[in-house]
Short mmCIF file of C-alpha atoms in Angstrom, two decimals:
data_model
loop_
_atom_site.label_atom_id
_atom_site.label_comp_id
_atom_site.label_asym_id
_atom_site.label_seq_id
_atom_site.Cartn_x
_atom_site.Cartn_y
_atom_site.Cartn_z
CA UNK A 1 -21.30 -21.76 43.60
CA UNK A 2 -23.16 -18.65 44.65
CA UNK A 3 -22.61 -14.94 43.25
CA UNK A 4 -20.80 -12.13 45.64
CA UNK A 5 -22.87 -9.82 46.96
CA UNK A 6 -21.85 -5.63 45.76
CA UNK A 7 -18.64 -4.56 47.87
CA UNK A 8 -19.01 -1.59 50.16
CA UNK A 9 -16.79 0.63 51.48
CA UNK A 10 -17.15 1.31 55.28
CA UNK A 11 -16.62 4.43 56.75
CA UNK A 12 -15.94 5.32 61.16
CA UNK A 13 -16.38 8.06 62.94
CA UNK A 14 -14.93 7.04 66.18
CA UNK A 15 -16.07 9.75 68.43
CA UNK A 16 -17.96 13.34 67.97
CA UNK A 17 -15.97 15.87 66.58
CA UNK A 18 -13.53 13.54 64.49
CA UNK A 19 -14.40 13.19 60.70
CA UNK A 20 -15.96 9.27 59.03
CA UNK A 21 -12.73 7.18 58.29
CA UNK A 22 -12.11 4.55 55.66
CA UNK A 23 -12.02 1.25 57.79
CA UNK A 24 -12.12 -1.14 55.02
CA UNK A 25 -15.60 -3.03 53.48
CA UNK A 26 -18.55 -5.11 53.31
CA UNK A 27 -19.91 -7.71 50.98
CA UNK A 28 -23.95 -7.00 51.48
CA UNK A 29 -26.97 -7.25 49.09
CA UNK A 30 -28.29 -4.19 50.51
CA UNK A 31 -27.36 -0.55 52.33
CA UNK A 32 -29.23 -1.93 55.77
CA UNK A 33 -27.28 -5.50 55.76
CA UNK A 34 -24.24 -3.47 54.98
CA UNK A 35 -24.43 -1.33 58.25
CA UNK A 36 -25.17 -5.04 60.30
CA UNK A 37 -22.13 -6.28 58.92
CA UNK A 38 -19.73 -3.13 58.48
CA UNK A 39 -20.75 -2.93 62.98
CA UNK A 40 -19.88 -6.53 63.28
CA UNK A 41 -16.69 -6.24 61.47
CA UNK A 42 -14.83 -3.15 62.43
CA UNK A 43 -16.65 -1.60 65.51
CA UNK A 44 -16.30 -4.47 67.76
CA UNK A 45 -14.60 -2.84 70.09
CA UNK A 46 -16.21 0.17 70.04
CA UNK A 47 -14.44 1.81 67.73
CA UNK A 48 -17.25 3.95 65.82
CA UNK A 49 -20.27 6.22 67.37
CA UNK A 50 -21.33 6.42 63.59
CA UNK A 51 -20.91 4.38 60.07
CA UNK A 52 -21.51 5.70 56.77
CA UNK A 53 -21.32 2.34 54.13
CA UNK A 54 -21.37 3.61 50.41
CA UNK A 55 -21.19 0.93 47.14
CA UNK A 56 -17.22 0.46 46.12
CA UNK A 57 -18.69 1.08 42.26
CA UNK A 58 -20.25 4.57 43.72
CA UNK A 59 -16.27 5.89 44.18
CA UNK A 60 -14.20 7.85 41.21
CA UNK A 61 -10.79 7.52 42.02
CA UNK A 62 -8.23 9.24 40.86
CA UNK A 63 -5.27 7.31 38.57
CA UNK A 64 -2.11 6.59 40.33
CA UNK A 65 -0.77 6.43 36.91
CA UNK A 66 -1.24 10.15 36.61
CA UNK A 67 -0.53 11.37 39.72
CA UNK A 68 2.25 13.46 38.86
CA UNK A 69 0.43 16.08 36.45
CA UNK A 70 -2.86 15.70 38.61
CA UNK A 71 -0.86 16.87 41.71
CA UNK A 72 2.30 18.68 40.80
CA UNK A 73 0.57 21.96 39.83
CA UNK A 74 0.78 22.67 43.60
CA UNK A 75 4.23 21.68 44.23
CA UNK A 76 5.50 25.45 42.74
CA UNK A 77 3.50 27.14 44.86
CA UNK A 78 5.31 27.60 47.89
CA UNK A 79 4.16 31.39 48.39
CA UNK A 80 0.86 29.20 49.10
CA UNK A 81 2.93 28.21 53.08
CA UNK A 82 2.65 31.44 55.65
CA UNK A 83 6.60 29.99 56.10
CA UNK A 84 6.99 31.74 52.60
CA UNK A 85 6.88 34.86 53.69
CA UNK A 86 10.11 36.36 55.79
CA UNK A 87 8.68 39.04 58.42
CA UNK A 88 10.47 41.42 60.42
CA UNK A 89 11.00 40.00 63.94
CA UNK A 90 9.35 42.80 65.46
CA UNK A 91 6.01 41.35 63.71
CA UNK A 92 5.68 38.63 66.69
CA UNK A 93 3.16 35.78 66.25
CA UNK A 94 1.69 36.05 63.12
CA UNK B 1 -3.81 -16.60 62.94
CA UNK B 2 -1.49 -16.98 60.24
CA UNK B 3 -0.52 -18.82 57.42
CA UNK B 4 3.11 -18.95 55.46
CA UNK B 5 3.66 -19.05 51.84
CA UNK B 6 2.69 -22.92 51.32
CA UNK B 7 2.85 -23.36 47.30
CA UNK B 8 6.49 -23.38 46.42
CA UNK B 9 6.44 -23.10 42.79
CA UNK B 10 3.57 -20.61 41.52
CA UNK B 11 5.60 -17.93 41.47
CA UNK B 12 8.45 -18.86 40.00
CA UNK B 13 7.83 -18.52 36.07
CA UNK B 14 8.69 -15.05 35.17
CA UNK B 15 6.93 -14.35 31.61
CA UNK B 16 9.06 -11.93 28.72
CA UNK B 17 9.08 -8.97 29.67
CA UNK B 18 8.33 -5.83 27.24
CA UNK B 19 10.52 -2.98 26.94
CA UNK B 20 7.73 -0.69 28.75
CA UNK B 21 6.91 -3.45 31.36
CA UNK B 22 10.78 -3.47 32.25
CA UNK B 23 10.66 0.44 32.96
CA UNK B 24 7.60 -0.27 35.04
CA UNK B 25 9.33 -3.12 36.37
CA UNK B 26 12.17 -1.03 37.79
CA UNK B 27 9.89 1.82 38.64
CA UNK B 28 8.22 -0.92 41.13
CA UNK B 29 11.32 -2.33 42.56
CA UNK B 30 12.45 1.41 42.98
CA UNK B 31 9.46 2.37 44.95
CA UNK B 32 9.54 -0.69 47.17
CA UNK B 33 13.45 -0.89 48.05
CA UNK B 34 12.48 3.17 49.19
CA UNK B 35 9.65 1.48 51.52
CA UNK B 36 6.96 2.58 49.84
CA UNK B 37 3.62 1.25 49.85
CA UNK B 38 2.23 -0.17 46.77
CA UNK B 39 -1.91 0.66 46.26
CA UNK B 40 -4.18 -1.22 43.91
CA UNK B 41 -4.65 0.83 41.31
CA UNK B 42 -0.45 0.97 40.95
CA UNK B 43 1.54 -1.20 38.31
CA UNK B 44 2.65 -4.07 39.84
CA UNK B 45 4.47 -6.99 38.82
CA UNK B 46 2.05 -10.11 37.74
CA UNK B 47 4.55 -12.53 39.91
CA UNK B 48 3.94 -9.85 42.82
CA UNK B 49 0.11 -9.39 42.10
CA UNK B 50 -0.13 -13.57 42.05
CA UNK B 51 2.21 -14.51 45.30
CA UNK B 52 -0.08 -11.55 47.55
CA UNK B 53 -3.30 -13.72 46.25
CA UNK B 54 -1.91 -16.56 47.41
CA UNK B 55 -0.44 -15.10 50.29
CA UNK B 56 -3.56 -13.15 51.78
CA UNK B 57 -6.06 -15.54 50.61
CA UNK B 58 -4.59 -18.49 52.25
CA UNK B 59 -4.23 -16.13 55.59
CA UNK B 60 -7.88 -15.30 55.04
CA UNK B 61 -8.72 -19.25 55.07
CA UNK B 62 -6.39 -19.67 57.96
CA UNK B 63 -8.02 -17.43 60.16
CA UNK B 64 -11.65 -18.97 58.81
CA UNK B 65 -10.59 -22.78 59.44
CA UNK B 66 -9.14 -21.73 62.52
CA UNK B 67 -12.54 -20.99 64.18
CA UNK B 68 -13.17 -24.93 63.69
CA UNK B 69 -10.76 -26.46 66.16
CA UNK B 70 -11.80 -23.88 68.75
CA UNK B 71 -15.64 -23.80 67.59
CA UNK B 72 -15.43 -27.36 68.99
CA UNK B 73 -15.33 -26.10 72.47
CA UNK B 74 -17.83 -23.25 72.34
CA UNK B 75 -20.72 -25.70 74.31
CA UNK B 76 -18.14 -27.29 77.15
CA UNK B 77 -16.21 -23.94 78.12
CA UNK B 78 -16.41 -24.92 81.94
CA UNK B 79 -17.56 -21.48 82.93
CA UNK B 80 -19.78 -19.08 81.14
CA UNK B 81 -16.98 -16.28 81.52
CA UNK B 82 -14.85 -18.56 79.73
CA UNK B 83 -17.34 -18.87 76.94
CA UNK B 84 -18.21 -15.70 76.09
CA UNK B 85 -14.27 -15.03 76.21
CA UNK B 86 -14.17 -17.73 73.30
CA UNK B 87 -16.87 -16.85 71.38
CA UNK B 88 -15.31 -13.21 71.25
CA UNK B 89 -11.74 -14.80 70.23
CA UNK B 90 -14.03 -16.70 67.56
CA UNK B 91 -15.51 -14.15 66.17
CA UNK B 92 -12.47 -12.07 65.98
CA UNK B 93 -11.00 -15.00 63.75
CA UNK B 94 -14.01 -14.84 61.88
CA UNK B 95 -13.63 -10.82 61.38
CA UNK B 96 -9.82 -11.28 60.57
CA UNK B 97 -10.89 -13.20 58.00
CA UNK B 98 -13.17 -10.54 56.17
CA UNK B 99 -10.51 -8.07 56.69
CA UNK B 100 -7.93 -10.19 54.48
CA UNK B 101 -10.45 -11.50 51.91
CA UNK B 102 -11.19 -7.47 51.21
CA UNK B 103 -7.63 -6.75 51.21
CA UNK B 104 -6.82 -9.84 48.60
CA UNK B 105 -10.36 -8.77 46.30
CA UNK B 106 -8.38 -5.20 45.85
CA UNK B 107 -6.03 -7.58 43.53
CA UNK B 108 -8.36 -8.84 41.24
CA UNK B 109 -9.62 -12.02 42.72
CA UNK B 110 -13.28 -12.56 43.64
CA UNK B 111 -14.44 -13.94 46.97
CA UNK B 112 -16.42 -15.95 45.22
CA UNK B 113 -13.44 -17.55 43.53
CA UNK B 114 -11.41 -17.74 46.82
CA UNK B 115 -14.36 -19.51 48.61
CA UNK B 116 -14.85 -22.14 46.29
CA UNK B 117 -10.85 -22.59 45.81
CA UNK B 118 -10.92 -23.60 49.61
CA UNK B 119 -14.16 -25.80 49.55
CA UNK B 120 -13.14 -27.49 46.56
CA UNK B 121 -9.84 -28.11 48.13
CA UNK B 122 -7.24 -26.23 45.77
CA UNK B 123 -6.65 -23.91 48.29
CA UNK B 124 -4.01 -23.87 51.42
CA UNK B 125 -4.64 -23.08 54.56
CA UNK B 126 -2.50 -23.24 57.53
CA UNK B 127 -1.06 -26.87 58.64
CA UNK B 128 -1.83 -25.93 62.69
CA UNK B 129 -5.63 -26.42 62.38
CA UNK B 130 -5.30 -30.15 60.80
CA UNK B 131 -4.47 -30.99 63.93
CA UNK B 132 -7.17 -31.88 66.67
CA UNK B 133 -8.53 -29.73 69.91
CA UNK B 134 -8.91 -32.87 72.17
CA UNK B 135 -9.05 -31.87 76.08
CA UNK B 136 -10.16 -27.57 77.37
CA UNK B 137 -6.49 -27.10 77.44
CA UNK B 138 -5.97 -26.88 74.00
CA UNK B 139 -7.93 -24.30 73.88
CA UNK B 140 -5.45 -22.59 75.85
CA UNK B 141 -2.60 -23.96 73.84
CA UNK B 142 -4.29 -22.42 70.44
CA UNK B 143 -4.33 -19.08 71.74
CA UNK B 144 -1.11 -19.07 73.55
CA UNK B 145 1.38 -21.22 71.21
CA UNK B 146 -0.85 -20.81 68.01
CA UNK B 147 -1.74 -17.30 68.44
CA UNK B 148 1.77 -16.08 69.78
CA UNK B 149 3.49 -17.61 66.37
CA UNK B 150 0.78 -16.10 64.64
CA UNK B 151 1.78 -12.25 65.99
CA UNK B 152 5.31 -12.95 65.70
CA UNK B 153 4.63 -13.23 62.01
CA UNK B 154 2.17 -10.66 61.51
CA UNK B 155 4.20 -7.82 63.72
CA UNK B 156 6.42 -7.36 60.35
CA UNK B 157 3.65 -7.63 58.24
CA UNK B 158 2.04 -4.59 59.63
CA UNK B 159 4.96 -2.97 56.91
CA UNK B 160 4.36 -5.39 54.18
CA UNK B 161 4.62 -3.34 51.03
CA UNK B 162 1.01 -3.79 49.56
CA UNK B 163 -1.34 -1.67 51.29
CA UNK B 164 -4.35 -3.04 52.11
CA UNK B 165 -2.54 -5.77 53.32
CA UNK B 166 -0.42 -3.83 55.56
CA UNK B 167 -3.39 -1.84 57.32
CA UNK B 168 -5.44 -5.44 57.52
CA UNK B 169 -2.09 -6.61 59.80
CA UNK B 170 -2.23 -3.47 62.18
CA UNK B 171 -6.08 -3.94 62.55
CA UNK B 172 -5.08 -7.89 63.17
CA UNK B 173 -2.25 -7.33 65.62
CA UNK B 174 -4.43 -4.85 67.63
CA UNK B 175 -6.95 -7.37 68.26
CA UNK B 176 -4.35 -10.52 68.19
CA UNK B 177 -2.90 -9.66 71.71
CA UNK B 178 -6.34 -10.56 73.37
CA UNK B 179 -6.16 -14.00 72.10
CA UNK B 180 -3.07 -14.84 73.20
CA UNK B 181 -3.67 -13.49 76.81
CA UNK B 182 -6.20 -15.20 77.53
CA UNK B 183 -4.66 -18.80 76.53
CA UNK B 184 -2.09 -17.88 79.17
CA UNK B 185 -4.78 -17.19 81.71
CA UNK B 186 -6.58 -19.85 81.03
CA UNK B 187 -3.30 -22.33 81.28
CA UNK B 188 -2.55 -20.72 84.46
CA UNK B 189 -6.07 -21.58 85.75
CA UNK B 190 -5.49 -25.29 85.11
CA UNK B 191 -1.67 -25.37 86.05
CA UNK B 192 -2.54 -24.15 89.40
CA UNK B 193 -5.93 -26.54 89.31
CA UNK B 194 -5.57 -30.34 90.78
CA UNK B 195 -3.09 -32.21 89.56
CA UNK B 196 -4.75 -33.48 86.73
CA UNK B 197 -5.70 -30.44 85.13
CA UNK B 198 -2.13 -29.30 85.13
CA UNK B 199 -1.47 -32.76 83.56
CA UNK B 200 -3.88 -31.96 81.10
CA UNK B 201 -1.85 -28.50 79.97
CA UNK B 202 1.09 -30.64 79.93
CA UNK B 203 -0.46 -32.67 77.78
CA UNK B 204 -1.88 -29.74 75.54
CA UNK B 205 1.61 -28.09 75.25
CA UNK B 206 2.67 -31.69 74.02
CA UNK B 207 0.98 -31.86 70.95
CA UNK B 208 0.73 -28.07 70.48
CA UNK B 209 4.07 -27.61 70.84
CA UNK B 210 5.82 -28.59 67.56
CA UNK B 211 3.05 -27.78 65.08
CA UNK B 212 3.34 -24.33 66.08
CA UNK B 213 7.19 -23.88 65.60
CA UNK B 214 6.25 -25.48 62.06
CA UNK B 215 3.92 -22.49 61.82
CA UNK B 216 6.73 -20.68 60.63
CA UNK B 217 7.11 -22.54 57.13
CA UNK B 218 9.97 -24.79 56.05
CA UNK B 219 13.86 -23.91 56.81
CA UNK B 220 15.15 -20.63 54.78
CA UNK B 221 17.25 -23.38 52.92
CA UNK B 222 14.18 -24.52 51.22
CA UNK B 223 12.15 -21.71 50.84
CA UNK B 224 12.82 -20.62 47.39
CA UNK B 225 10.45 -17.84 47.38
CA UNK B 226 11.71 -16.41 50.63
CA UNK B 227 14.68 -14.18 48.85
CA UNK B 228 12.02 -12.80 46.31
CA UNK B 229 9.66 -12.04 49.52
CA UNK B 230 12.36 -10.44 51.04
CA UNK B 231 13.49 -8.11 48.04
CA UNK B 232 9.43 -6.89 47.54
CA UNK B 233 9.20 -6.23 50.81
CA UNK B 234 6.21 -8.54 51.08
CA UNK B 235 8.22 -10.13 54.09
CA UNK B 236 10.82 -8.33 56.48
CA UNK B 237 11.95 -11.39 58.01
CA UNK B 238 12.58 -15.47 57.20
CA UNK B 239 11.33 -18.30 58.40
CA UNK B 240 13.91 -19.46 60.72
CA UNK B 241 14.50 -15.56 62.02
CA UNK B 242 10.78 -15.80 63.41
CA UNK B 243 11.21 -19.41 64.51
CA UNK B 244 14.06 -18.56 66.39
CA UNK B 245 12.47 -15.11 68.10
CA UNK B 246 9.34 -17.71 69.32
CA UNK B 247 11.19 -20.00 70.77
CA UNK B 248 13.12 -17.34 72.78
CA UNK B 249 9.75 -15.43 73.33
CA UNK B 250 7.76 -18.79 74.42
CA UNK B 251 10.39 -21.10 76.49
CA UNK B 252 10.47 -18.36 79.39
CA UNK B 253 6.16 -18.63 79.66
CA UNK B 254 6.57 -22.11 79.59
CA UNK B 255 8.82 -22.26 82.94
CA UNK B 256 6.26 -19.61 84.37
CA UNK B 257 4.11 -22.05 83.70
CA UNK B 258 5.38 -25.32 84.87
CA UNK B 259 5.31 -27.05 81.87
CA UNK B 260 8.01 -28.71 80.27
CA UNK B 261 8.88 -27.90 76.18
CA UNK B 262 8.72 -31.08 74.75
CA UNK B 263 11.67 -31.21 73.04
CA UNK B 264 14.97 -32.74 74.92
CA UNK B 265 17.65 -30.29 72.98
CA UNK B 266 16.58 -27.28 73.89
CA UNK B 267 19.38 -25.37 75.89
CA UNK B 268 19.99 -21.94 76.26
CA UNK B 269 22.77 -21.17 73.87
CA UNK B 270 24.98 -18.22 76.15
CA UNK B 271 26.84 -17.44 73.01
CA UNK B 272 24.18 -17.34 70.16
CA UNK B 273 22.05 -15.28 72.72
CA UNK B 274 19.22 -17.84 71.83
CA UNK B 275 17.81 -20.95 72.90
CA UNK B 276 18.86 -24.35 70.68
CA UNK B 277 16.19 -26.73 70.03
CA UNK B 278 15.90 -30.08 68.36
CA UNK B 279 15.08 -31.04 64.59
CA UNK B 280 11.78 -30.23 63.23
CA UNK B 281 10.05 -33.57 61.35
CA UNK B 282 9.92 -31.83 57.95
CA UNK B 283 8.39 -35.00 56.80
CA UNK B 284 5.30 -34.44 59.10
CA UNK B 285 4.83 -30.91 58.06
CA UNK B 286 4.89 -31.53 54.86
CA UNK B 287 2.35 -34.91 54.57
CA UNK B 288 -0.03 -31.67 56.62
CA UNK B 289 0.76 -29.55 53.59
CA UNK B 290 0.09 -32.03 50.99
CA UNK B 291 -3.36 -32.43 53.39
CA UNK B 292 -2.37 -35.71 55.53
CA UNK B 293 -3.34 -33.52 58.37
CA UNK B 294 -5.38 -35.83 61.36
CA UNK B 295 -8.65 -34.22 61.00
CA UNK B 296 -8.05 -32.22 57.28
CA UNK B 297 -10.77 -33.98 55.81
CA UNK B 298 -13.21 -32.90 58.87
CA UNK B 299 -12.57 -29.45 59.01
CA UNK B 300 -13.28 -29.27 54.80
CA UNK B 301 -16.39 -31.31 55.92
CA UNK B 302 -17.44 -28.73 58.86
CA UNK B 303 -16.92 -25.92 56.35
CA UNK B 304 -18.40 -26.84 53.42
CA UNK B 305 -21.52 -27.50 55.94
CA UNK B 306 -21.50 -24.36 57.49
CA UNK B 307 -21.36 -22.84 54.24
CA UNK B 308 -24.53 -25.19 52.48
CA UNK B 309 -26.43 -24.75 55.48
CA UNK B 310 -26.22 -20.75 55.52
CA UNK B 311 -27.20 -20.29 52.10
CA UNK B 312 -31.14 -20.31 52.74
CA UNK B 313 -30.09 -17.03 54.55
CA UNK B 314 -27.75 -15.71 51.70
CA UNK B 315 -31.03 -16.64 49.41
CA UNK B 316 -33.17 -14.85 51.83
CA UNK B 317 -31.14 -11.64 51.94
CA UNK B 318 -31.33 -11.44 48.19
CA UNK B 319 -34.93 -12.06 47.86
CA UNK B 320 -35.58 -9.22 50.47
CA UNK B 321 -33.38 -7.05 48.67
CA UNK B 322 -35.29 -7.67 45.24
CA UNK B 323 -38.42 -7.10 46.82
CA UNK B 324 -37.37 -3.89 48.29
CA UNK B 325 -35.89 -2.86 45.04
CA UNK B 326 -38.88 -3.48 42.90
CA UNK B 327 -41.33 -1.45 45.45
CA UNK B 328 -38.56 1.41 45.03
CA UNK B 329 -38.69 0.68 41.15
CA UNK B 330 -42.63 1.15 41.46
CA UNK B 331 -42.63 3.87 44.13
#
């Protein structure tokens, strides 16, 4: 019997310019032995120039549960899309 | 590598439900007959929560285990090209497996507890890798026969309604395609070697042959869970469906390749649009299940010693970690 190591979440930018992307996660005892195995497990194939590795208990997620209030402030707030707003032809490209 | 839902009756006690669980209850189904994906955090079903644990932990073990039969051959590749191509295939297996542990943790299960279920033998794993690797062949039969049933299954699962199970398939499948190439190649290499190495593939697709049909779990008509799979989206297709696309998939390679499917009824069926093939020994498949497999006992034996014989390393890792943290603490 043996105790799991923290969980952390692994992060993959796979090429300059693009932003980090969740890839999945890590069991490691530390930030250094997560990198080693967050490279062995989901850049084998060169999918990442860079890995960011961050402890699963460091992320506040928001509740599913409440998703509706948390998110549907925006949903009446269509003047918010440039589609909104009905231009004279004339105005070209804008 | 794959695995198929092994432990028939776990899921079948459905507890009283509460007024509120109901409405959750139908909010669920709702969501998933619309094809949406369920997330962690989301209500969900205790019968669904406990048949993904199973599920994706005994897929995790699969893909673990499976690096045994293979692992074998690591030292007597005949050509160092053909090595490294194996280790790589090995430690893909050994990467799909951390990908489906994570993916089974988000459900409230510890890898801790998953671990020991296997080493302690309360946990499944698939039947294919009770079965021995015996001549350099197999090794191509595994990734050909083994790995092709094991994509067949996991193609649909890359829209299997939990999540983090889904996106562990599509990082799977990518990856899955190499393994079964390269069984082919190396197949061809020996069917086109001296006479006696094709004899040897023969030989490999023998034995190989029928386990890996089985791969697909028993007949829909007893797979009582399959219908509730179905309906939660947790499976798109049954048993026999994917049986039947393999064998129509894997008979073609085999005449590419020489060999002969060991199985006298198979026929080409002009009016099903499918090939026919003989009866499956149920009875085998499930004395493998129950853990009658020829080498079961070995492969426990090969794990449990890999694991005891890593943990001076696991121990070492957390004494350098506790070191480091106390200079921090002190810094």
């Amino acid at each position: 019997m043996s105790k799991d190591w923290p969980l952390w979440e692994v992060f993959v930018r796979a090429r300059g310019g693009l932003d980090h992307r969740h890839a999945g996660s890590v069991h490691a005892p530390d930030a250094q032995l997560a990198l080693r195995h967050a490279r062995d497990t989901y850049t084998r194939r060169l999918e990442g120039v860079s890995l960011w590795v961050v402890k699963s208990t460091d992320i506040i997620a928001s509740d599913p549960a409440h998703a509706e209030e948390m998110f549907e402030p925006a949903a009446d707030k269509v003047y918010r899309h440039p589609t909104f707003y009905d231009l004279p032809d004339a105005v070209k490209h804008m | 590598m794959y695995t198929t839902e092994l432990d028939k009756n776990a899921a079948r006690q459905a507890p009283a439900l509460s007024l509120e669980d109901s409405e959750l209850l139908a909010a669920f189904e709702a969501r998933v007959a619309n094809d949406e994906f369920i997330e962690p955090k989301d209500w969900m079903p205790e019968a669904y929560r406990r048949t993904l644990t199973r599920q994706i932990s005994q897929h995790a073990h699969s893909e673990i285990v499976g690096m045994l039969p293979e692992g074998n051959w690591l030292t007597r590749a005949p050509s160092l090209s053909r090595k490294a191509i194996l280790l790589a295939k090995i430690q893909d297996e050994g990467g799909h497996g951390l990908y489906l542990y994570c993916a089974a943790e988000t459900l409230g299960t510890s890898r801790e507890e998953m671990i020991d279920a296997l080493h302690q033998g309360k946990a499944k794993y698939s039947t294919i890798f009770n079965y021995p690797s015996l001549n350099w062949a197999d090794i191509g039969a595994i990734g050909w026969l083994v790995d092709g049933a094991a994509i067949m299954n996991q193609v649909p699962l890359q829209r299997t309604s939990y999540g983090p199970y889904a996106r562990a398939m599509i990082r799977v499948c990518k990856e899955e395609s190499f393994h079964q190439r390269q069984g082919y190649d190396l197949l061809l290499a020996m069917v086109n070697g001296t006479p006696a190495q094709k004899a040897m593939a023969q030989d490999a697709l023998n034995r190989w042959w029928w386990p890996s049909i089985m791969m697909f779990g028993p007949p829909d008509d007893n797979s009582p869970n399959s219908a509730q799979s179905i309906r939660w989206r947790i499976k798109r297709e049954t048993n026999d469906e994917l049986r039947q696309k393999f064998v129509d998939a894997t008979v073609p390679q085999a005449e590419l390749l020489g060999l002969t499917v060991p199985d006298p009824d198979l026929k080409w069926n002009e009016e099903r649009g499918h090939y026919d093939f003989g009866d499956i020994n149920w009875e085998e498949f499930y004395a493998v299940v129950r853990g009658e497999g020829p080498v079961a006992k070995e492969r426990m034996k090969a794990r449990r010693k890999a694991w005891d014989e890593g943990a001076w390393v696991r121990a070492a890792a957390d004494a350098h970690e506790a070191k480091q943290s106390r200079k921090r603490a002190a810094a």
